[in-house]
């Protein structure tokens, strides 16, 4: 039975606590948060000890920690956890600075601990199915990857201002998905974007509508589009064209009901946002982490995957700002 | 080059003239109609001779005739055409009376002429594809056939009063389709129905909403539902469940466009009615007739198929009126 | 916090225990089963007391019981539970005999306790959505209901022999669904069926392929088809045609992935069977029960719904055996 | 009755002859081709006069000409036709050189004749429906356009070598579609591409797999992907994301049939190639031309649209060769 300590008891912390409760082989042993109230509530619900972050990390009865705190705290928590020899499940992004992630990689390698970068979408049953079928050769060599990702509505402006920008905050998931599906590393990044949803987002220096083109050494192509707005729900689709055929994963709708009237045939909107859409993914992600730690294996995606996605997000940001194609070879 | 004489220049006559124009190997040589105006127009468009029905039937330069006149004229025209040795393409139903159809069968057999009963739906590319795949064994032995057929709106009450009733006028297509797909003859018929669309239809002794269950000797089942109303267009679907799987043909929509909004994902309505929906079927049906006559083969469905569908329609009418299960073994 | 006692710790008992664990406001307080091993295991997992059935029913700390034992034990357990004043959640069918269900109704009414007949499909988010939209008038007055229900494969022959037959064992769910959707009671029942999947099922006196037609006083029609076999997964679809349009709920597939090759566009099979397909329904059903008991309300479907479905299943069985249309007015 | 002269009696010439035959208000009056045999056959089929190209253009009885000859002949034929005052329907591309197209524009403007550049896809009922609904504001301001276009297989290498390259030969359709849907002119073009289908295509200096990103002054984005290979048929899809929702047009499949087996649910492949897929588009395109000429209106897309698409194709070619983003403001 793996004893897990949860750092961060906000929305995503609760999601992970719920996943752990549904899985065998692990339990939430301790929780910590900068704010006392949510931590106290989660402790009550899970029966876990309420602790301070550092005490939790150093507690000998805790086997692994889940870092779901604000991004700027990750660096110190990772270093503390590696010093303490704990396995780490870390929310993305590992850090806003690629250099600081490289520091973390050194610490993780020295400590020899399992580290999972929580790109939850890799564990979505639909996307995971697509990836495993590509790997099994069902569509031959990958030629073109198309990723569509749109949030139902923009986050608060304050959030956006401290988010690192759309490419680092939102598209980073799609950049990781591109790496997951392309089968080789991108070597060039070209990004365009504009503030078409909310001019204030533009005034803050960010965009809310964007597209990226990646190429790989063999000439494979990935096109990604992002928008901070989609009236029809959380739009999360991937499509891969290969030498022998095409694989695609459509949106998950709220239900399977269709109404037919003089207006035509209408199905339900897409599931509203990530908590519904990726519920199964969060559970599978945690199951993978628990399984790896229990068996002493390295999870995937690991901390290097966290670095590579960050490098692509930095390149996309730079490309959008300069209008240039950026080499990431 | 087959010379075809068209008897009946109304809506369906024009459809057949158009099909012939698009096909190689045949031409409209002569046209006739009880009303002069539509006949004159169709003659002008096709370059055909304008004749009286009997003169047309007896004209030595005419190889085959298409009967698209009112049902109560079919009997005499068929007898005249068989006497004249012409191949016959006859709109359904052959006649409202099964006994009179039996008379026609005798005449057709004696004359040894090709005779096609125009159950156009057998030639729909979707339904024909389903039938040929059943025949090829793709879903194993047929177990359950489900047919849904709904008109976009009821015909005029006057039409209904002289139509022979829903089972003989509308469901006869589905009863023929059932025979086409079941792979053996129905032995029992049970029908229910009501006037849910228009009470005046009920007062005239007919129904506008109906369902039929057929069984075969081996225990195969067919369920058919009909309605004289469908807000979303002409509803024409079949589904066959077999030992190894299921085959179904969905509606043809007006286009492939889908809009996504907060209401969900909306596709176009179904194609409005039979002229659009079965355009390709009408052409394939005429091509089959021309091909059979040219090669001296018997078309399918033939006049016996016309009789069998009529017997099932009579049985369904009787079942609905009496509440009893009718044996047609 | 509602204390629930679970009678029956087999497959369905575990499903209910899992649902309760995921819901707030209730806990599994006690478990009982004729076999000690599964009961002991479920007690360990839930932290519940292990008891004998009658002790559990009489235990003052238990507020409500869930009956998930074999059908022939329901009658006695219901009487014991009503005598003890416990709210009852009872698996379908309440009993194989309509008369004995009437006895149970008397007991439940005298005791004035909440009683839920566990027709889980009413709580499926897709079917519940359809029913609520019919009730809201989205498609006008209901005219035709079509229900397709197919299991992936037949149960063991021993199970079938003691099951009461397909209509009582399997189609009873669809008969309840018909009542749920038709908006008025069926007045006539016509059933056909055959053993097309396995001749041994036929030799045992049962069928594995069946169809039923129901009519209501106003002339509404329901057609149901059942099969004990479906290569493509658990086939669970409903479709309702009304005056203003059509509502349908499609199957839930294993995932949203589609592959395109020279063979065409292929989506995943349907979710395999009821445990996957109705997972959300089981949870919603239990939530409804807990909510009703906590608020002192009568759940729906109640024990009278259990009786009416059984009467329809009996009528269908009788119709299939006699070839007659059965009146249930 | 408009008298049309057909220049070019190859595959596309026959398509246009067939369209004209199905439309009222026009007829094929004369045909010409560098090769005598196909011209003689088309003359026989249509009853048109067989002429030399220049005689046809100068024939006083010809009102309008359709240019379906090889691209390098367009320039001279356009100049001859404008000199003769004939309305022109010209296959794309108008010419491989933007400068030469500018010459043609001058000639067309001086002559004041109607000129249609035959971007047939604008007339596809699905794409035309999407465009008219964007224009009607159904999805608000356009934000992102995604176009997928894949041929079933590559053309012969000889064809490719003289085609001007993928961007000018194949993607030019998509670049025109982008202009049709974006609602404002592209200002930047970025293209990537590789020879993933056939290395010989790469050795000839061309690509067979490509992607383009366009941006407009307001920041709207268009992403296009092209491949010379698609096992599942001719892949022709568009999707437009706007402020209020999303519109997309899916592929047209060979039929509506679906089979369900243990492998899942399989629909037919996409219609094989452009002759099937754009049959309705070719007819609507010709109807538009006939209507415009008859009413003395300028068709759309006109010769300037032909130039603008060519400029984008040139820019894409240049971008792919240099790896740079190209401004076309």
Coordinates of N, CA and C in Angstrom, one line a residue, chain B residues 91-251:
Chain B
X91 N -45.2 0.6 -62.9 CA -45.1 1.1 -61.6 C -45.9 0.3 -60.6
X92 N -45.5 0.3 -59.4 CA -46.2 -0.4 -58.3 C -47.4 0.4 -57.9
X93 N -48.6 -0.2 -57.4 CA -48.8 -1.6 -57.4 C -49.3 -2.0 -58.8
X94 N -49.0 -3.3 -59.1 CA -49.5 -3.8 -60.4 C -51.0 -3.6 -60.5
X95 N -51.7 -4.0 -59.5 CA -53.1 -3.7 -59.4 C -53.5 -3.8 -57.9
X96 N -54.7 -3.2 -57.6 CA -55.1 -3.3 -56.2 C -55.6 -4.6 -55.8
X97 N -56.0 -5.5 -56.8 CA -56.6 -6.8 -56.5 C -55.6 -7.9 -56.8
X98 N -55.3 -8.7 -55.8 CA -54.4 -9.8 -56.1 C -54.9 -10.7 -57.2
X99 N -56.1 -10.9 -57.2 CA -56.7 -11.8 -58.3 C -56.4 -11.2 -59.7
X100 N -56.6 -10.0 -59.8 CA -56.4 -9.3 -61.1 C -54.9 -9.4 -61.4
X101 N -54.0 -9.3 -60.4 CA -52.6 -9.4 -60.7 C -52.3 -10.9 -61.2
X102 N -53.0 -11.8 -60.6 CA -52.8 -13.2 -61.1 C -53.2 -13.3 -62.5
X103 N -54.3 -12.7 -63.0 CA -54.6 -12.6 -64.4 C -53.5 -12.1 -65.2
X104 N -52.9 -11.0 -64.7 CA -51.8 -10.3 -65.5 C -50.6 -11.3 -65.6
X105 N -50.3 -12.0 -64.5 CA -49.2 -12.9 -64.5 C -49.4 -14.0 -65.6
X106 N -50.7 -14.5 -65.7 CA -51.0 -15.4 -66.8 C -50.6 -14.8 -68.1
X107 N -51.1 -13.6 -68.3 CA -50.9 -13.0 -69.6 C -49.4 -12.8 -69.9
X108 N -48.7 -12.3 -68.9 CA -47.2 -12.1 -69.0 C -46.5 -13.4 -69.3
X109 N -46.9 -14.4 -68.6 CA -46.2 -15.7 -68.9 C -46.5 -16.3 -70.2
X110 N -47.8 -16.2 -70.7 CA -48.1 -16.6 -72.0 C -47.3 -15.9 -73.1
X111 N -47.2 -14.6 -72.9 CA -46.5 -13.8 -73.9 C -45.0 -14.0 -73.8
X112 N -44.5 -14.4 -72.6 CA -43.1 -14.6 -72.5 C -42.3 -13.4 -72.5
X113 N -42.9 -12.3 -72.1 CA -42.2 -11.0 -72.1 C -41.5 -10.7 -70.8
X114 N -40.5 -9.8 -70.8 CA -39.8 -9.3 -69.6 C -40.8 -8.3 -68.9
X115 N -40.9 -8.4 -67.6 CA -41.8 -7.6 -66.8 C -41.1 -7.1 -65.6
X116 N -40.9 -5.8 -65.4 CA -40.4 -5.3 -64.1 C -41.4 -4.6 -63.3
X117 N -41.6 -5.1 -62.0 CA -42.4 -4.3 -61.1 C -41.5 -3.3 -60.4
X118 N -41.9 -2.0 -60.5 CA -41.0 -0.9 -60.2 C -40.9 -0.6 -58.7
X119 N -40.4 -1.6 -58.0 CA -40.1 -1.3 -56.6 C -38.7 -0.7 -56.5
X120 N -38.7 0.6 -56.7 CA -37.5 1.4 -56.9 C -36.5 1.3 -55.8
X121 N -36.9 1.0 -54.6 CA -36.0 1.0 -53.4 C -35.0 -0.1 -53.5
X122 N -35.3 -1.2 -54.2 CA -34.3 -2.3 -54.3 C -33.1 -1.8 -55.1
X123 N -33.2 -0.7 -55.8 CA -32.1 -0.2 -56.6 C -31.4 1.0 -56.0
X124 N -31.9 1.4 -54.8 CA -31.2 2.4 -54.1 C -29.7 1.9 -53.8
X125 N -28.7 2.7 -54.1 CA -27.3 2.1 -53.9 C -27.1 1.7 -52.5
X126 N -27.7 2.3 -51.5 CA -27.5 1.9 -50.1 C -28.1 0.6 -49.8
X127 N -29.4 0.5 -50.1 CA -30.1 -0.7 -49.8 C -29.6 -1.9 -50.7
X128 N -29.3 -1.6 -51.9 CA -28.7 -2.7 -52.8 C -27.4 -3.2 -52.2
X129 N -26.6 -2.2 -51.7 CA -25.3 -2.6 -51.1 C -25.6 -3.5 -49.9
X130 N -26.6 -3.2 -49.0 CA -26.9 -4.0 -47.9 C -27.3 -5.4 -48.3
X131 N -28.2 -5.5 -49.3 CA -28.7 -6.8 -49.7 C -27.6 -7.6 -50.3
X132 N -26.7 -7.0 -51.1 CA -25.6 -7.8 -51.7 C -24.6 -8.3 -50.6
X133 N -24.5 -7.5 -49.6 CA -23.5 -8.0 -48.5 C -24.2 -9.0 -47.6
X134 N -25.5 -9.0 -47.4 CA -26.2 -10.1 -46.8 C -26.0 -11.4 -47.6
X135 N -26.2 -11.2 -48.9 CA -26.1 -12.4 -49.8 C -24.7 -12.9 -49.8
X136 N -23.7 -12.1 -49.6 CA -22.3 -12.5 -49.6 C -21.9 -13.1 -48.2
X137 N -22.9 -13.1 -47.3 CA -22.6 -13.7 -46.0 C -21.9 -12.9 -44.9
X138 N -21.8 -11.5 -45.2 CA -21.1 -10.7 -44.3 C -21.6 -10.7 -42.8
X139 N -22.9 -10.9 -42.7 CA -23.4 -10.9 -41.3 C -24.1 -12.3 -41.0
X140 N -23.8 -13.3 -41.7 CA -24.3 -14.6 -41.5 C -25.8 -14.7 -41.7
X141 N -26.4 -15.7 -41.2 CA -27.9 -15.8 -41.4 C -28.6 -14.6 -40.8
X142 N -29.6 -14.2 -41.6 CA -30.4 -13.1 -41.1 C -31.3 -13.5 -40.0
X143 N -31.4 -12.6 -38.9 CA -32.3 -12.9 -37.8 C -33.4 -11.9 -37.6
X144 N -33.1 -10.6 -37.6 CA -34.1 -9.6 -37.4 C -33.9 -8.5 -38.5
X145 N -34.9 -8.1 -39.2 CA -34.9 -7.0 -40.1 C -35.8 -5.9 -39.5
X146 N -35.2 -4.7 -39.5 CA -36.0 -3.5 -39.0 C -36.0 -2.5 -40.1
X147 N -37.3 -2.0 -40.4 CA -37.4 -1.1 -41.5 C -38.2 0.1 -41.0
X148 N -37.6 1.3 -41.1 CA -38.3 2.5 -40.7 C -38.6 3.3 -42.0
X149 N -39.8 3.8 -42.2 CA -40.2 4.5 -43.4 C -41.2 5.6 -43.0
X150 N -40.8 6.8 -43.2 CA -41.8 7.9 -42.9 C -41.7 9.0 -43.9
X151 N -42.9 9.4 -44.4 CA -43.0 10.4 -45.3 C -42.9 11.8 -44.6
X152 N -42.5 12.8 -45.3 CA -42.3 14.1 -44.6 C -43.7 14.7 -44.2
X153 N -44.7 14.4 -45.0 CA -46.1 14.9 -44.6 C -47.1 14.1 -45.4
X154 N -48.4 14.1 -44.9 CA -49.4 13.2 -45.5 C -49.8 13.7 -46.9
X155 N -50.2 12.9 -47.8 CA -50.7 13.3 -49.0 C -52.1 13.9 -48.8
X156 N -52.7 14.5 -49.9 CA -54.0 15.1 -49.7 C -55.0 14.0 -49.3
X157 N -56.1 14.4 -48.6 CA -57.1 13.4 -48.1 C -57.7 12.7 -49.3
X158 N -57.9 13.4 -50.4 CA -58.5 12.8 -51.6 C -57.7 11.6 -52.1
X159 N -56.4 11.9 -52.1 CA -55.5 10.8 -52.5 C -55.6 9.6 -51.6
X160 N -55.6 9.9 -50.3 CA -55.7 8.8 -49.3 C -56.9 7.9 -49.5
X161 N -58.0 8.6 -49.8 CA -59.3 7.9 -49.9 C -59.3 6.9 -51.0
X162 N -58.5 7.2 -52.1 CA -58.5 6.2 -53.2 C -57.2 5.4 -53.3
X163 N -56.5 5.4 -52.2 CA -55.1 4.9 -52.2 C -55.1 3.4 -51.9
X164 N -56.2 2.9 -51.4 CA -56.2 1.5 -50.9 C -55.7 1.3 -49.5
X165 N -55.4 2.5 -48.9 CA -55.0 2.5 -47.5 C -53.5 2.4 -47.4
X166 N -53.0 2.8 -46.2 CA -51.5 3.0 -45.9 C -50.7 1.7 -46.3
X167 N -51.3 0.6 -45.9 CA -50.5 -0.7 -46.1 C -50.3 -1.0 -47.6
X168 N -51.4 -0.7 -48.4 CA -51.2 -1.0 -49.9 C -50.5 0.2 -50.6
X169 N -50.6 1.4 -50.1 CA -50.1 2.5 -50.8 C -48.7 2.9 -50.4
X170 N -48.4 2.8 -49.1 CA -47.1 3.2 -48.6 C -46.2 2.1 -48.1
X171 N -46.8 1.2 -47.2 CA -46.0 0.2 -46.7 C -45.7 -0.9 -47.7
X172 N -46.4 -1.0 -48.8 CA -46.1 -2.0 -49.8 C -44.6 -2.0 -50.2
X173 N -44.0 -0.8 -50.2 CA -42.6 -0.7 -50.5 C -41.7 -1.4 -49.4
X174 N -42.1 -1.2 -48.2 CA -41.4 -1.8 -47.1 C -41.6 -3.3 -47.0
X175 N -42.8 -3.7 -47.4 CA -43.1 -5.2 -47.4 C -42.3 -5.9 -48.5
X176 N -42.1 -5.2 -49.6 CA -41.2 -5.7 -50.7 C -39.8 -5.7 -50.2
X177 N -39.4 -4.6 -49.5 CA -38.0 -4.6 -49.0 C -37.8 -5.7 -48.0
X178 N -38.8 -6.0 -47.1 CA -38.7 -7.1 -46.2 C -38.4 -8.4 -46.9
X179 N -39.2 -8.7 -48.0 CA -38.9 -9.9 -48.8 C -37.5 -9.9 -49.4
X180 N -37.1 -8.7 -49.8 CA -35.8 -8.6 -50.5 C -34.7 -8.9 -49.5
X181 N -34.9 -8.6 -48.2 CA -33.8 -8.7 -47.2 C -33.9 -10.0 -46.3
X182 N -35.1 -10.5 -46.1 CA -35.3 -11.6 -45.2 C -34.7 -12.9 -45.7
X183 N -34.7 -13.1 -47.0 CA -34.2 -14.3 -47.6 C -35.1 -15.5 -47.6
X184 N -36.3 -15.3 -47.1 CA -37.4 -16.3 -47.2 C -38.7 -15.6 -47.1
X185 N -39.8 -16.3 -47.5 CA -41.1 -15.6 -47.5 C -41.7 -15.5 -46.1
X186 N -42.3 -14.4 -45.8 CA -43.1 -14.3 -44.6 C -44.2 -15.3 -44.5
X187 N -44.5 -15.8 -43.3 CA -45.7 -16.7 -43.2 C -46.7 -16.1 -42.3
X188 N -46.4 -15.1 -41.5 CA -47.4 -14.5 -40.6 C -47.3 -13.0 -40.7
X189 N -48.4 -12.3 -40.6 CA -48.4 -10.8 -40.6 C -49.3 -10.3 -39.5
X190 N -48.7 -9.4 -38.7 CA -49.5 -8.7 -37.7 C -49.3 -7.2 -37.8
X191 N -50.4 -6.5 -37.9 CA -50.4 -5.1 -38.1 C -51.2 -4.3 -37.1
X192 N -50.6 -3.2 -36.7 CA -51.4 -2.2 -35.8 C -51.3 -0.9 -36.5
X193 N -52.2 0.0 -36.1 CA -52.1 1.4 -36.7 C -53.1 2.3 -36.1
X194 N -52.9 3.6 -36.3 CA -53.9 4.6 -35.8 C -53.7 5.8 -36.6
X195 N -54.7 6.7 -36.5 CA -54.6 8.0 -37.1 C -54.1 9.0 -36.1
X196 N -52.8 9.2 -35.9 CA -52.3 10.1 -34.9 C -51.9 11.4 -35.6
X197 N -51.7 11.4 -36.9 CA -51.3 12.6 -37.6 C -52.5 13.5 -37.9
X198 N -53.5 12.9 -38.4 CA -54.7 13.7 -38.9 C -56.0 12.8 -38.6
X199 N -56.8 13.3 -37.7 CA -58.1 12.5 -37.4 C -58.9 12.3 -38.7
X200 N -58.8 13.2 -39.7 CA -59.6 13.0 -40.9 C -59.2 11.7 -41.6
X201 N -57.9 11.4 -41.5 CA -57.5 10.2 -42.2 C -58.1 9.0 -41.5
X202 N -58.2 9.1 -40.1 CA -58.9 8.0 -39.4 C -60.4 7.9 -39.8
X203 N -61.0 9.1 -39.9 CA -62.5 9.1 -40.3 C -62.7 8.5 -41.7
X204 N -61.7 8.6 -42.5 CA -61.8 8.0 -43.9 C -61.6 6.5 -43.8
X205 N -61.3 6.0 -42.6 CA -61.1 4.5 -42.5 C -59.6 4.1 -42.6
X206 N -58.7 5.0 -42.8 CA -57.3 4.7 -42.9 C -56.5 5.0 -41.7
X207 N -55.3 4.7 -41.7 CA -54.4 5.1 -40.6 C -53.2 5.9 -41.2
X208 N -52.5 6.6 -40.3 CA -51.3 7.3 -40.8 C -50.1 6.9 -40.0
X209 N -50.2 6.1 -39.1 CA -49.1 5.6 -38.2 C -49.3 4.1 -38.1
X210 N -48.3 3.3 -38.4 CA -48.6 1.9 -38.4 C -47.3 1.1 -38.2
X211 N -47.5 -0.1 -37.7 CA -46.4 -1.0 -37.5 C -46.8 -2.4 -37.9
X212 N -45.9 -3.2 -38.4 CA -46.1 -4.6 -38.9 C -45.0 -5.5 -38.4
X213 N -45.4 -6.7 -38.0 CA -44.4 -7.7 -37.7 C -44.6 -8.9 -38.6
X214 N -43.6 -9.3 -39.2 CA -43.6 -10.5 -40.1 C -42.7 -11.6 -39.5
X215 N -43.1 -12.8 -39.7 CA -42.2 -13.9 -39.3 C -42.1 -14.8 -40.5
X216 N -41.0 -15.6 -40.5 CA -40.8 -16.5 -41.6 C -40.8 -17.9 -41.0
X217 N -40.8 -18.9 -41.9 CA -40.8 -20.3 -41.4 C -39.7 -20.7 -40.5
X218 N -38.5 -20.1 -40.8 CA -37.4 -20.4 -39.9 C -37.4 -19.6 -38.6
X219 N -38.3 -18.7 -38.5 CA -38.4 -17.9 -37.3 C -37.7 -16.5 -37.4
X220 N -37.3 -16.1 -38.6 CA -36.8 -14.8 -38.8 C -37.9 -13.8 -38.6
X221 N -37.5 -12.6 -38.2 CA -38.5 -11.6 -37.8 C -38.2 -10.3 -38.5
X222 N -39.3 -9.6 -39.0 CA -39.2 -8.3 -39.5 C -40.1 -7.4 -38.9
X223 N -39.6 -6.2 -38.4 CA -40.5 -5.2 -37.9 C -40.4 -3.9 -38.8
X224 N -41.6 -3.4 -39.1 CA -41.7 -2.2 -40.0 C -42.5 -1.2 -39.3
X225 N -42.0 0.1 -39.3 CA -42.9 1.2 -38.8 C -43.0 2.2 -39.9
X226 N -44.2 2.7 -40.0 CA -44.5 3.8 -41.0 C -45.2 4.9 -40.3
X227 N -44.9 6.1 -40.8 CA -45.7 7.3 -40.4 C -45.8 8.2 -41.6
X228 N -46.9 8.9 -41.7 CA -47.2 9.9 -42.8 C -46.6 11.2 -42.4
X229 N -45.8 11.3 -41.4 CA -45.2 12.6 -41.0 C -43.8 12.4 -40.4
X230 N -42.9 13.3 -40.8 CA -41.5 13.3 -40.2 C -41.0 14.7 -40.5
X231 N -40.8 15.5 -39.4 CA -40.4 16.9 -39.5 C -39.0 17.0 -40.1
X232 N -38.2 15.9 -40.0 CA -36.8 16.0 -40.4 C -36.5 15.5 -41.8
X233 N -37.6 15.3 -42.6 CA -37.4 14.8 -43.9 C -37.8 13.4 -44.1
X234 N -37.6 12.9 -45.3 CA -38.0 11.5 -45.7 C -37.2 10.5 -45.0
X235 N -37.8 9.8 -44.1 CA -37.0 8.9 -43.2 C -37.0 7.5 -43.8
X236 N -35.9 7.0 -44.2 CA -35.8 5.7 -45.0 C -34.6 5.0 -44.5
X237 N -34.9 4.1 -43.5 CA -33.7 3.4 -42.9 C -34.0 1.9 -42.9
X238 N -33.0 1.1 -43.0 CA -33.1 -0.4 -42.8 C -32.0 -0.8 -41.9
X239 N -32.2 -1.9 -41.2 CA -31.2 -2.4 -40.3 C -31.4 -3.9 -40.3
X240 N -30.4 -4.7 -40.5 CA -30.5 -6.1 -40.4 C -29.5 -6.7 -39.4
X241 N -30.0 -7.5 -38.5 CA -29.2 -8.1 -37.5 C -29.1 -9.6 -37.9
X242 N -27.8 -10.0 -38.0 CA -27.6 -11.4 -38.4 C -26.7 -12.1 -37.4
X243 N -26.4 -13.4 -37.7 CA -25.7 -14.2 -36.7 C -24.3 -13.6 -36.4
X244 N -23.7 -13.0 -37.4 CA -22.3 -12.5 -37.2 C -22.2 -11.0 -37.1
X245 N -23.3 -10.2 -37.2 CA -23.2 -8.8 -37.1 C -24.4 -8.1 -37.6
X246 N -24.3 -6.8 -37.8 CA -25.4 -6.0 -38.1 C -25.1 -5.1 -39.3
X247 N -26.0 -4.9 -40.2 CA -25.8 -4.0 -41.4 C -27.0 -3.0 -41.3
X248 N -26.6 -1.7 -41.5 CA -27.7 -0.7 -41.6 C -27.4 0.4 -42.6
X249 N -28.5 0.9 -43.2 CA -28.3 2.0 -44.1 C -29.1 3.2 -43.5
X250 N -28.3 4.3 -43.3 CA -28.9 5.5 -42.7 C -29.5 6.4 -43.7
X251 N -30.2 7.4 -43.3 CA -30.8 8.4 -44.2 C -29.7 9.1 -45.0

